[in-house]
PDB file of C-alpha atoms in Angstrom:
ATOM      1  CA  MET D  46      14.302 173.356 110.839  1.00  0.00           C
ATOM      2  CA  ASP D  47      12.226 172.317 107.831  1.00  0.00           C
ATOM      3  CA  LEU D  48       9.786 174.785 106.274  1.00  0.00           C
ATOM      4  CA  ILE D  49       7.408 173.811 103.478  1.00  0.00           C
ATOM      5  CA  LEU D  50       5.613 176.554 101.563  1.00  0.00           C
ATOM      6  CA  TRP D  51       2.490 175.110  99.897  1.00  0.00           C
ATOM      7  CA  ARG D  52       0.501 177.346  97.588  1.00  0.00           C
ATOM      8  CA  HIS D  53      -3.227 176.720  97.496  1.00  0.00           C
ATOM      9  CA  ALA D  54      -4.558 174.696  94.584  1.00  0.00           C
ATOM     10  CA  GLU D  55      -6.595 176.096  91.680  1.00  0.00           C
ATOM     11  CA  ALA D  56      -9.446 178.258  92.943  1.00  0.00           C
ATOM     12  CA  GLU D  57     -12.514 179.703  91.317  1.00  0.00           C
ATOM     13  CA  PRO D  58     -12.040 183.215  89.941  1.00  0.00           C
ATOM     14  CA  GLY D  59     -13.200 186.212  91.913  1.00  0.00           C
ATOM     15  CA  ARG D  60     -16.775 187.349  91.275  1.00  0.00           C
ATOM     16  CA  ASP D  61     -18.685 190.473  92.126  1.00  0.00           C
ATOM     17  CA  GLY D  62     -20.022 190.191  95.627  1.00  0.00           C
ATOM     18  CA  LEU D  63     -17.858 187.182  96.576  1.00  0.00           C
ATOM     19  CA  PRO D  64     -15.274 188.128  99.201  1.00  0.00           C
ATOM     20  CA  ASP D  65     -11.770 186.970  98.251  1.00  0.00           C
ATOM     21  CA  LEU D  66     -11.453 184.842 101.405  1.00  0.00           C
ATOM     22  CA  GLU D  67     -14.556 182.857 100.372  1.00  0.00           C
ATOM     23  CA  ARG D  68     -13.270 181.681  96.984  1.00  0.00           C
ATOM     24  CA  ALA D  69     -13.321 177.867  96.879  1.00  0.00           C
ATOM     25  CA  LEU D  70     -11.246 175.341  94.965  1.00  0.00           C
ATOM     26  CA  THR D  71     -12.361 174.183  91.544  1.00  0.00           C
ATOM     27  CA  PRO D  72     -12.829 170.436  90.926  1.00  0.00           C
ATOM     28  CA  LYS D  73      -9.321 170.463  89.388  1.00  0.00           C
ATOM     29  CA  GLY D  74      -8.026 172.238  92.490  1.00  0.00           C
ATOM     30  CA  ILE D  75      -9.532 169.599  94.773  1.00  0.00           C
ATOM     31  CA  LYS D  76      -7.690 166.895  92.790  1.00  0.00           C
ATOM     32  CA  GLN D  77      -4.452 168.900  92.946  1.00  0.00           C
ATOM     33  CA  ALA D  78      -4.773 169.317  96.722  1.00  0.00           C
ATOM     34  CA  LYS D  79      -5.373 165.597  97.237  1.00  0.00           C
ATOM     35  CA  ARG D  80      -2.424 164.590  95.025  1.00  0.00           C
ATOM     36  CA  MET D  81       0.000 167.007  96.668  1.00  0.00           C
ATOM     37  CA  GLY D  82      -1.420 166.229 100.102  1.00  0.00           C
ATOM     38  CA  GLN D  83      -0.782 162.504  99.626  1.00  0.00           C
ATOM     39  CA  TRP D  84       2.797 163.171  98.536  1.00  0.00           C
ATOM     40  CA  LEU D  85       3.464 165.519 101.447  1.00  0.00           C
ATOM     41  CA  ASP D  86       1.867 163.114 103.924  1.00  0.00           C
ATOM     42  CA  SER D  87       4.263 160.381 102.783  1.00  0.00           C
ATOM     43  CA  GLN D  88       7.266 162.689 103.340  1.00  0.00           C
ATOM     44  CA  LEU D  89       6.449 164.653 106.493  1.00  0.00           C
ATOM     45  CA  PRO D  90       7.144 163.593 110.077  1.00  0.00           C
ATOM     46  CA  GLU D  91       4.106 162.989 112.288  1.00  0.00           C
ATOM     47  CA  SER D  92       5.024 165.987 114.463  1.00  0.00           C
ATOM     48  CA  THR D  93       4.673 168.466 111.581  1.00  0.00           C
ATOM     49  CA  ARG D  94       2.864 171.705 112.433  1.00  0.00           C
ATOM     50  CA  ILE D  95       0.503 172.876 109.676  1.00  0.00           C
ATOM     51  CA  LEU D  96      -0.497 176.552 109.521  1.00  0.00           C
ATOM     52  CA  VAL D  97      -3.140 177.661 107.049  1.00  0.00           C
ATOM     53  CA  SER D  98      -4.509 180.972 105.833  1.00  0.00           C
ATOM     54  CA  PRO D  99      -8.170 181.384 106.845  1.00  0.00           C
ATOM     55  CA  ALA D 100      -9.212 181.621 103.177  1.00  0.00           C
ATOM     56  CA  VAL D 101     -11.592 178.836 102.051  1.00  0.00           C
ATOM     57  CA  ARG D 102      -9.251 177.802  99.209  1.00  0.00           C
ATOM     58  CA  THR D 103      -6.261 177.316 101.525  1.00  0.00           C
ATOM     59  CA  VAL D 104      -8.315 175.407 104.094  1.00  0.00           C
ATOM     60  CA  GLN D 105      -9.596 173.118 101.318  1.00  0.00           C
ATOM     61  CA  THR D 106      -6.007 172.654 100.089  1.00  0.00           C
ATOM     62  CA  ALA D 107      -4.798 171.739 103.594  1.00  0.00           C
ATOM     63  CA  GLU D 108      -7.631 169.226 103.920  1.00  0.00           C
ATOM     64  CA  GLY D 109      -5.997 167.331 101.043  1.00  0.00           C
ATOM     65  CA  LEU D 110      -3.195 166.466 103.463  1.00  0.00           C
ATOM     66  CA  GLY D 111      -5.575 164.704 105.834  1.00  0.00           C
ATOM     67  CA  ARG D 112      -3.880 165.994 109.007  1.00  0.00           C
ATOM     68  CA  LYS D 113      -4.812 168.417 111.750  1.00  0.00           C
ATOM     69  CA  TYR D 114      -4.030 172.047 110.967  1.00  0.00           C
ATOM     70  CA  LYS D 115      -4.521 175.487 112.469  1.00  0.00           C
ATOM     71  CA  THR D 116      -5.700 178.566 110.635  1.00  0.00           C
ATOM     72  CA  ASN D 117      -3.596 181.653 111.231  1.00  0.00           C
ATOM     73  CA  ALA D 118      -4.869 185.170 110.473  1.00  0.00           C
ATOM     74  CA  GLU D 119      -1.276 186.302 109.766  1.00  0.00           C
ATOM     75  CA  LEU D 120      -1.267 184.174 106.587  1.00  0.00           C
ATOM     76  CA  VAL D 121      -4.023 186.039 104.686  1.00  0.00           C
ATOM     77  CA  PRO D 122      -3.523 187.159 101.075  1.00  0.00           C
ATOM     78  CA  GLY D 123      -1.131 190.092 100.925  1.00  0.00           C
ATOM     79  CA  ALA D 124       0.731 189.159 104.113  1.00  0.00           C
ATOM     80  CA  GLU D 125       4.308 190.328 104.433  1.00  0.00           C
ATOM     81  CA  PRO D 126       6.962 187.630 103.886  1.00  0.00           C
ATOM     82  CA  GLU D 127       8.447 188.345 107.312  1.00  0.00           C
ATOM     83  CA  ALA D 128       5.042 187.660 108.930  1.00  0.00           C
ATOM     84  CA  ILE D 129       5.007 184.207 107.331  1.00  0.00           C
ATOM     85  CA  LEU D 130       8.466 183.410 108.693  1.00  0.00           C
ATOM     86  CA  GLN D 131       7.511 184.707 112.121  1.00  0.00           C
ATOM     87  CA  ALA D 132       4.341 182.564 112.196  1.00  0.00           C
ATOM     88  CA  ALA D 133       6.494 179.528 111.350  1.00  0.00           C
ATOM     89  CA  ASN D 134       9.063 180.453 114.033  1.00  0.00           C
ATOM     90  CA  TRP D 135      11.732 180.383 111.303  1.00  0.00           C
ATOM     91  CA  PRO D 136      14.549 179.520 111.671  1.00  0.00           C
ATOM     92  CA  GLY D 137      14.521 178.833 115.412  1.00  0.00           C
ATOM     93  CA  GLY D 138      11.726 176.266 115.563  1.00  0.00           C
ATOM     94  CA  LYS D 139      12.412 172.622 116.199  1.00  0.00           C
ATOM     95  CA  GLU D 140       9.533 171.015 114.317  1.00  0.00           C
ATOM     96  CA  THR D 141       8.778 170.841 110.616  1.00  0.00           C
ATOM     97  CA  VAL D 142       6.242 173.508 109.574  1.00  0.00           C
ATOM     98  CA  VAL D 143       3.963 173.580 106.531  1.00  0.00           C
ATOM     99  CA  ILE D 144       2.529 176.963 105.538  1.00  0.00           C
ATOM    100  CA  VAL D 145      -0.495 176.814 103.213  1.00  0.00           C
ATOM    101  CA  GLY D 146      -0.866 180.239 101.684  1.00  0.00           C
ATOM    102  CA  HIS D 147      -0.992 182.565  98.717  1.00  0.00           C
ATOM    103  CA  GLN D 148       0.910 184.252  95.923  1.00  0.00           C
ATOM    104  CA  PRO D 149       2.716 186.568  95.705  1.00  0.00           C
ATOM    105  CA  THR D 150       3.649 186.202  99.379  1.00  0.00           C
ATOM    106  CA  LEU D 151       4.916 182.604  99.238  1.00  0.00           C
ATOM    107  CA  GLY D 152       7.104 183.378  96.230  1.00  0.00           C
ATOM    108  CA  GLN D 153       8.452 186.377  98.103  1.00  0.00           C
ATOM    109  CA  VAL D 154       9.235 184.194 101.126  1.00  0.00           C
ATOM    110  CA  ALA D 155      11.099 181.717  98.907  1.00  0.00           C
ATOM    111  CA  ALA D 156      13.110 184.545  97.333  1.00  0.00           C
ATOM    112  CA  LEU D 157      13.828 186.086 100.731  1.00  0.00           C
ATOM    113  CA  LEU D 158      15.170 182.795 102.052  1.00  0.00           C
ATOM    114  CA  LEU D 159      17.379 182.113  99.037  1.00  0.00           C
ATOM    115  CA  THR D 160      18.529 185.628  98.084  1.00  0.00           C
ATOM    116  CA  GLY D 161      17.887 187.849 101.095  1.00  0.00           C
ATOM    117  CA  GLN D 162      15.387 189.922  99.085  1.00  0.00           C
ATOM    118  CA  ALA D 163      11.592 189.527  98.893  1.00  0.00           C
ATOM    119  CA  LEU D 164      11.480 189.310  95.099  1.00  0.00           C
ATOM    120  CA  ASP D 165       8.297 188.419  93.188  1.00  0.00           C
ATOM    121  CA  TRP D 166       9.022 184.787  92.342  1.00  0.00           C
ATOM    122  CA  GLU D 167       6.221 182.757  90.822  1.00  0.00           C
ATOM    123  CA  MET D 168       5.016 179.682  92.660  1.00  0.00           C
ATOM    124  CA  LYS D 169       2.754 177.359  90.699  1.00  0.00           C
ATOM    125  CA  LYS D 170      -0.704 176.584  92.105  1.00  0.00           C
ATOM    126  CA  ALA D 171      -0.644 173.568  94.459  1.00  0.00           C
ATOM    127  CA  ALA D 172       3.190 173.513  94.419  1.00  0.00           C
ATOM    128  CA  ALA D 173       5.308 172.952  97.516  1.00  0.00           C
ATOM    129  CA  TRP D 174       8.803 174.338  98.143  1.00  0.00           C
ATOM    130  CA  TRP D 175      10.727 172.608 100.943  1.00  0.00           C
ATOM    131  CA  PHE D 176      13.480 174.515 102.756  1.00  0.00           C
ATOM    132  CA  VAL D 177      15.860 173.237 105.422  1.00  0.00           C
ATOM    133  CA  GLN D 178      18.152 175.234 107.667  1.00  0.00           C
ATOM    134  CA  ARG D 179      20.358 172.864 109.663  1.00  0.00           C
ATOM    135  CA  GLU D 180      21.560 175.464 112.179  1.00  0.00           C
ATOM    136  CA  ALA D 181      19.211 178.265 113.303  1.00  0.00           C
ATOM    137  CA  ASP D 182      22.060 180.756 113.700  1.00  0.00           C
ATOM    138  CA  ASP D 183      23.796 179.850 110.416  1.00  0.00           C
ATOM    139  CA  PRO D 184      22.074 181.143 107.250  1.00  0.00           C
ATOM    140  CA  GLY D 185      24.789 179.320 105.293  1.00  0.00           C
ATOM    141  CA  SER D 186      23.237 176.016 106.383  1.00  0.00           C
ATOM    142  CA  LEU D 187      20.041 176.791 104.427  1.00  0.00           C
ATOM    143  CA  TYR D 188      19.216 174.720 101.371  1.00  0.00           C
ATOM    144  CA  LEU D 189      16.270 174.001  99.100  1.00  0.00           C
ATOM    145  CA  LYS D 190      15.438 170.336  99.622  1.00  0.00           C
ATOM    146  CA  ALA D 191      12.620 169.968  97.075  1.00  0.00           C
ATOM    147  CA  VAL D 192      10.246 171.746  94.742  1.00  0.00           C
ATOM    148  CA  MET D 193       7.222 169.670  93.752  1.00  0.00           C
ATOM    149  CA  SER D 194       4.147 170.467  91.709  1.00  0.00           C
ATOM    150  CA  ALA D 195       0.910 168.504  91.858  1.00  0.00           C
ATOM    151  CA  ASP D 196       1.125 167.477  88.209  1.00  0.00           C
ATOM    152  CA  LEU D 197       4.441 165.672  88.891  1.00  0.00           C
ATOM    153  CA  VAL D 198       3.056 163.568  91.731  1.00  0.00           C
ATOM    154  CA  VAL D 199       2.429 159.986  90.598  1.00  0.00           C
ATOM    155  CA  LYS D 200      -1.248 159.174  90.949  1.00  0.00           C
TER     156      LYS D 200
END
């Protein structure tokens, strides 16, 4: 199974009275989402399942991919790493899954997959980390296929 963790692009800062889930992408963030979305679209199989936090900034990031997606309430800011893996059906799923979500959870998921502990690893805004586990029942078949940031994608 392939699992791609995609952190939302640059969002506007929080303001008094603005709920966190309503923060939108900045103009820079919109460009980041489009760049990373184009790269991912060129790499992903057509059957990829895309799950997105209901936050405005993650939905806008996913729209940069230009594919159908589903919002999932389990992917909100502050979600537990295990909830992210469960939503993705990791590692037992058959299709490739993209999770568009938040820090620190996505960094914790990456650390959990690679070390067995949900450590606070930093994931750059708009970055994607691509994991593959060849055999669902063999954690030793897990590897990190790619780490890509939006500023490395050729325009």
